[in-house]
C-alpha positions as semicolon CSV with decimal commas, in nm:
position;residue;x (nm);y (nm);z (nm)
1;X;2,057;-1,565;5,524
2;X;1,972;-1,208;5,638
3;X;2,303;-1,054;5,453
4;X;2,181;-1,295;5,090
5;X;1,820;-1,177;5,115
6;X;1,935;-0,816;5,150
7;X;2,144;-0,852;4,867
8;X;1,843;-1,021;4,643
9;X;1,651;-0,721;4,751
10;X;1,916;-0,485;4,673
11;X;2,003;-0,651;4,327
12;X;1,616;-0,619;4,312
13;X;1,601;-0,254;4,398
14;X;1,882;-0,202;4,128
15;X;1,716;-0,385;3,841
16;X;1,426;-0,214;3,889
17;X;1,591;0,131;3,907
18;X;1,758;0,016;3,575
19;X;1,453;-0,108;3,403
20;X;1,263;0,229;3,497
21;X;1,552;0,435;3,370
22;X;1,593;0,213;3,062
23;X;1,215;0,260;2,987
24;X;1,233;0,639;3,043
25;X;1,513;0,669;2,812
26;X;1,311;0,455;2,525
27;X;1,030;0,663;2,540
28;X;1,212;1,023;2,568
29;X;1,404;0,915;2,252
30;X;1,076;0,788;2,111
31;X;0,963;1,163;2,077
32;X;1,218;1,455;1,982
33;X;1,159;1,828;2,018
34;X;1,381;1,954;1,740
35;X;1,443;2,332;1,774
36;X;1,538;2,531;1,458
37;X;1,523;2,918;1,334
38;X;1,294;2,961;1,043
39;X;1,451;3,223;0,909
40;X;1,744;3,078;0,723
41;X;1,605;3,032;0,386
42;X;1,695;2,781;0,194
43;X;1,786;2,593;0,479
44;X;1,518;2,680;0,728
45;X;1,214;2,903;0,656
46;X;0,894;2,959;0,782
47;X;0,618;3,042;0,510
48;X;0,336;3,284;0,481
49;X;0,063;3,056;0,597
50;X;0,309;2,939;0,944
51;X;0,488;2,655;0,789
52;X;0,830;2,532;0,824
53;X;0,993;2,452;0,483
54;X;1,338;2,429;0,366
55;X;1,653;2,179;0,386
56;X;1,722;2,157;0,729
57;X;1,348;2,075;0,787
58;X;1,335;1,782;0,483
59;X;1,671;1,645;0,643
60;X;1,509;1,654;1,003
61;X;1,186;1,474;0,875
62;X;1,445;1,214;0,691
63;X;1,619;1,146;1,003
64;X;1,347;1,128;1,247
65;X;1,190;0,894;0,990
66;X;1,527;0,644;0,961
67;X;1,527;0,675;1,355
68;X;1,138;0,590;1,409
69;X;1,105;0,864;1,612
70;X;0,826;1,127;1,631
71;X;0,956;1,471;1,587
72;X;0,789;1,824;1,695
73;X;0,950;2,126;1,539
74;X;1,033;2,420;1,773
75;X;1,080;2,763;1,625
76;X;1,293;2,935;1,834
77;X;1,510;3,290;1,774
78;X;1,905;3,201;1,669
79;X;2,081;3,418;2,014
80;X;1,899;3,164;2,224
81;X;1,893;2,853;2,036
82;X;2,220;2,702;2,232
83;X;2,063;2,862;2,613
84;X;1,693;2,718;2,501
85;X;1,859;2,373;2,424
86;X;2,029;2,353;2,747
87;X;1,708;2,460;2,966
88;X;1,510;2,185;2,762
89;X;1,295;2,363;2,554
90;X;1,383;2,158;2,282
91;X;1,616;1,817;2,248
92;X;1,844;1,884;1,968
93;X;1,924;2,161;1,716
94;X;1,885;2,118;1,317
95;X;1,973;2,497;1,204
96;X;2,252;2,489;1,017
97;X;2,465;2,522;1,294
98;X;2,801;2,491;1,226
99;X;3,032;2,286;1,490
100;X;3,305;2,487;1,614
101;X;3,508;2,448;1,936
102;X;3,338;2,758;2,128
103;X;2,982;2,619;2,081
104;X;3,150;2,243;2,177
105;X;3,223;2,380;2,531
106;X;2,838;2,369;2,558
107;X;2,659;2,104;2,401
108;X;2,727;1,814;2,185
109;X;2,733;1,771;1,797
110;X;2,609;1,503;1,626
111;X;2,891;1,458;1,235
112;X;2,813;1,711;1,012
113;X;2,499;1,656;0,793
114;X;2,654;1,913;0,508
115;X;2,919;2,180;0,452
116;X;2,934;2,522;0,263
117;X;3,176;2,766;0,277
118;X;3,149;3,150;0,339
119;X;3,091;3,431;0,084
120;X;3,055;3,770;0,025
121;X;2,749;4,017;-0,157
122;X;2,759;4,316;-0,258
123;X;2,514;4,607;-0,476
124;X;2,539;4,540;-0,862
125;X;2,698;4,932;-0,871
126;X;2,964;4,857;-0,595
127;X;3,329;4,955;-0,592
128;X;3,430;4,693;-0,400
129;X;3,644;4,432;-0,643
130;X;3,755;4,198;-0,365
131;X;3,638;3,970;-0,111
132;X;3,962;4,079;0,123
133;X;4,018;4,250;0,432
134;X;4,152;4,518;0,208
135;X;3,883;4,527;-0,049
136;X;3,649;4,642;0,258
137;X;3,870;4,845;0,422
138;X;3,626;5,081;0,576
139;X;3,366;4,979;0,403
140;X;3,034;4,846;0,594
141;X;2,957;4,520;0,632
142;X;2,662;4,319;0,724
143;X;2,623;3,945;0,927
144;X;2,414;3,800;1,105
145;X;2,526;3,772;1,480
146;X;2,623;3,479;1,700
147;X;2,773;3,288;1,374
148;X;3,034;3,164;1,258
149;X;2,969;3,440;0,956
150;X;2,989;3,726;1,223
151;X;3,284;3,566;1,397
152;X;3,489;3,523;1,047
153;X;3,435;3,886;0,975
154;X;3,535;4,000;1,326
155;X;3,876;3,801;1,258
156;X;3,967;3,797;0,886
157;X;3,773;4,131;0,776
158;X;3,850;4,361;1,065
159;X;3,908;4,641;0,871
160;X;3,595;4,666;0,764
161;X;3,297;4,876;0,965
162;X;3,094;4,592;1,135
163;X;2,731;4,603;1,187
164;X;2,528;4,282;1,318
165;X;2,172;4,191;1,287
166;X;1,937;3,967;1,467
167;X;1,843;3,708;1,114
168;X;1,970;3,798;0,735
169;X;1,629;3,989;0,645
170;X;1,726;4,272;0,807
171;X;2,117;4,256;0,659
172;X;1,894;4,226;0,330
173;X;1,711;4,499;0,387
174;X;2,005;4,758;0,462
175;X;2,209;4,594;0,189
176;X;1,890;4,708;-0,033
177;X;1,808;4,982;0,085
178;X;2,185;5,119;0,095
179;X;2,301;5,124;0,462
180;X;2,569;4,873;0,449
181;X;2,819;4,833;0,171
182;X;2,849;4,422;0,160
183;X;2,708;4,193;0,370
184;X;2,872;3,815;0,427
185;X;2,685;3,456;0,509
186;X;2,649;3,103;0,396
187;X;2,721;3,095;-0,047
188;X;2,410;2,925;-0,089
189;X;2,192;3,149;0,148
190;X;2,351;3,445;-0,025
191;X;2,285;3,245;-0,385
192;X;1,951;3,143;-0,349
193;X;1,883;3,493;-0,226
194;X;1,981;3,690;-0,530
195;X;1,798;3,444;-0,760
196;X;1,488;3,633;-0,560
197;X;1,288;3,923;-0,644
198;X;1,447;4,097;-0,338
199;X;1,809;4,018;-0,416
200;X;1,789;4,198;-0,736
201;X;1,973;4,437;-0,578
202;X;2,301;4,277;-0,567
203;X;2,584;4,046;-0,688
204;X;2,786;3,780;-0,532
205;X;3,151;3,913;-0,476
206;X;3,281;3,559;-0,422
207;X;3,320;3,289;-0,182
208;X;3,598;3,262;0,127
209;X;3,843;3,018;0,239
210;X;3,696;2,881;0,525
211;X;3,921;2,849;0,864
212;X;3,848;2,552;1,047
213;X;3,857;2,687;1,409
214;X;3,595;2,973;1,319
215;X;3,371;2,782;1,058
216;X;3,441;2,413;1,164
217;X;3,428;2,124;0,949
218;X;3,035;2,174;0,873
219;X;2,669;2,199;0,977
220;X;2,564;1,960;1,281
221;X;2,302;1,863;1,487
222;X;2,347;2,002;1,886
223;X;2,236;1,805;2,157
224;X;2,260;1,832;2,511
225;X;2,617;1,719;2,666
226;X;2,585;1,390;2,755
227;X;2,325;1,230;2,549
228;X;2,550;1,007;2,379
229;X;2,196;0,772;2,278
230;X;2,096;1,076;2,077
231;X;2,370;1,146;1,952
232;X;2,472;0,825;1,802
233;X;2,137;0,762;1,712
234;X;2,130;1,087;1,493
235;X;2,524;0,994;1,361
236;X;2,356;0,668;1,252
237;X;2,063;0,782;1,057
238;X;2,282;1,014;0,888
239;X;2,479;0,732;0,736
240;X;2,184;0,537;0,615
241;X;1,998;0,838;0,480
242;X;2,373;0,881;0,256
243;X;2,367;0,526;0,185
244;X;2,002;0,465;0,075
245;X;1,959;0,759;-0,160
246;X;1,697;1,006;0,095
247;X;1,944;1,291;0,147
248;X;2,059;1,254;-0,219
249;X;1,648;1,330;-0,317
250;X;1,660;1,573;-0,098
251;X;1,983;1,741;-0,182
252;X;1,871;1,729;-0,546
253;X;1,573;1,881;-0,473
254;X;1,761;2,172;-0,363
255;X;2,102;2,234;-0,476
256;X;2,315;2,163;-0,839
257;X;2,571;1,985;-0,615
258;X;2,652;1,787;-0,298
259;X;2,576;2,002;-0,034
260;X;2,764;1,756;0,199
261;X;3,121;1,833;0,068
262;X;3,405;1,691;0,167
């Protein structure tokens, strides 16, 4: 009798554990702290008057809508978005971060939620012809560090002089003001920037072949390792927002094409 009634308790003890955990869970995934850069336009952006605005943001708001979950944006600098995820300053990542193998060794990735290759900018006046290793041979060129841009350039375009900033503004700025020679990032940040005012200055040079180990098969969603719920829950809602025509709006709202690719 003693060894049943310690088991009830313990079964008890258990469930309850469970049922506390359980409840915990539901209500951490019932409000999301999504961190992002702002300073990725026309993915993410912030505006003038404070405001977040761009793709990434309209895809966030689609998915934490399909998920019914509140979301909070976080605005947080791109060298520590990966370290401020981890430490819990935020639960998951929508900043056009591409999923590659290094950044896998530290958190999750939800699939990709779209894919664009690499390109290449340069003045209108250049003498650069190609987007090569030998076309920039000791020329100077611009990216934006810890990305998969900065990485590609560091591997394919070696010959070139390297020279790394913090966000693209300030690659835009040298490239305007003539301190670097080309610069290299996303085709459709590099696009939608020359349509502006400020990327009078220059030209598109043309787009790369992307390699799959440095720019990985697309943009994702980082979570924490081990949050499979989140995960899955964010894999989900990116099916549904394909299949019931949001991300199309969106994407149309946006771009000429389908961002998503392949």
């Amino acid at each position: 009798m003693r060894i049943s009634k310690y088991l009830t308790l313990a079964a008890s003890a258990v469930a309850l554990t469970l049922a506390v955990g359980a409840a915990q869970a539901d209500s951490h995934l019932k409000s999301i702290k999504i961190g992002t850069e702002g300073a990725y336009p026309p993915f993410n952006n912030l505006t003038s008057d404070g405001k977040l605005e761009g793709f990434d943001i309209d895809i966030a708001n689609a998915l934490c809508e399909q998920m019914n979950v509140q979301c909070e944006f976080v605005v947080n600098d791109w060298d520590g978005m990966i370290p401020s995820l981890i430490a819990g300053k935020f639960d998951a990542v929508i900043a056009s971060m591409s999923i590659t193998e290094e950044r896998k060794e530290k958190v999750d990735f939800s699939d990709k939620y779209y894919n664009s290759p690499p390109a290449i900018a340069v003045p209108k006046d250049s003498d650069i012809t190609e987007a090569t290793d030998a076309g920039l041979d000791g020329k100077v060129l611009g990216a934006q560090s810890s990305t998969t841009h900065s990485n590609y350039a560091e591997e394919k375009l070696s010959s070139a002089d390297i020279r790394l900033y913090p966000t693209p503004d300030e690659y835009k700025l040298d490239i305007a003001n003539g301190r670097v020679d080309a610069v290299i990032d996303d085709v459709i940040v590099l696009s939608e920037w020359l349509k502006s005012d400020d990327g009078a200055c220059c030209k598109l040079l043309g787009t790369l072949t992307p390699d799959l180990v440095i720019n990985g098969p697309g943009a994702g969603i980082a979570i924490r390792k081990g949050e499979d719920d989140l995960r899955e829950m964010f894999n989900e809602a990116i099916i549904a927002i394909r299949d019931n025509g949001k991300y199309k709006e969106i994407n149309d709202s946006y771009f000429e094409f389908d961002v998503y690719g392949e």
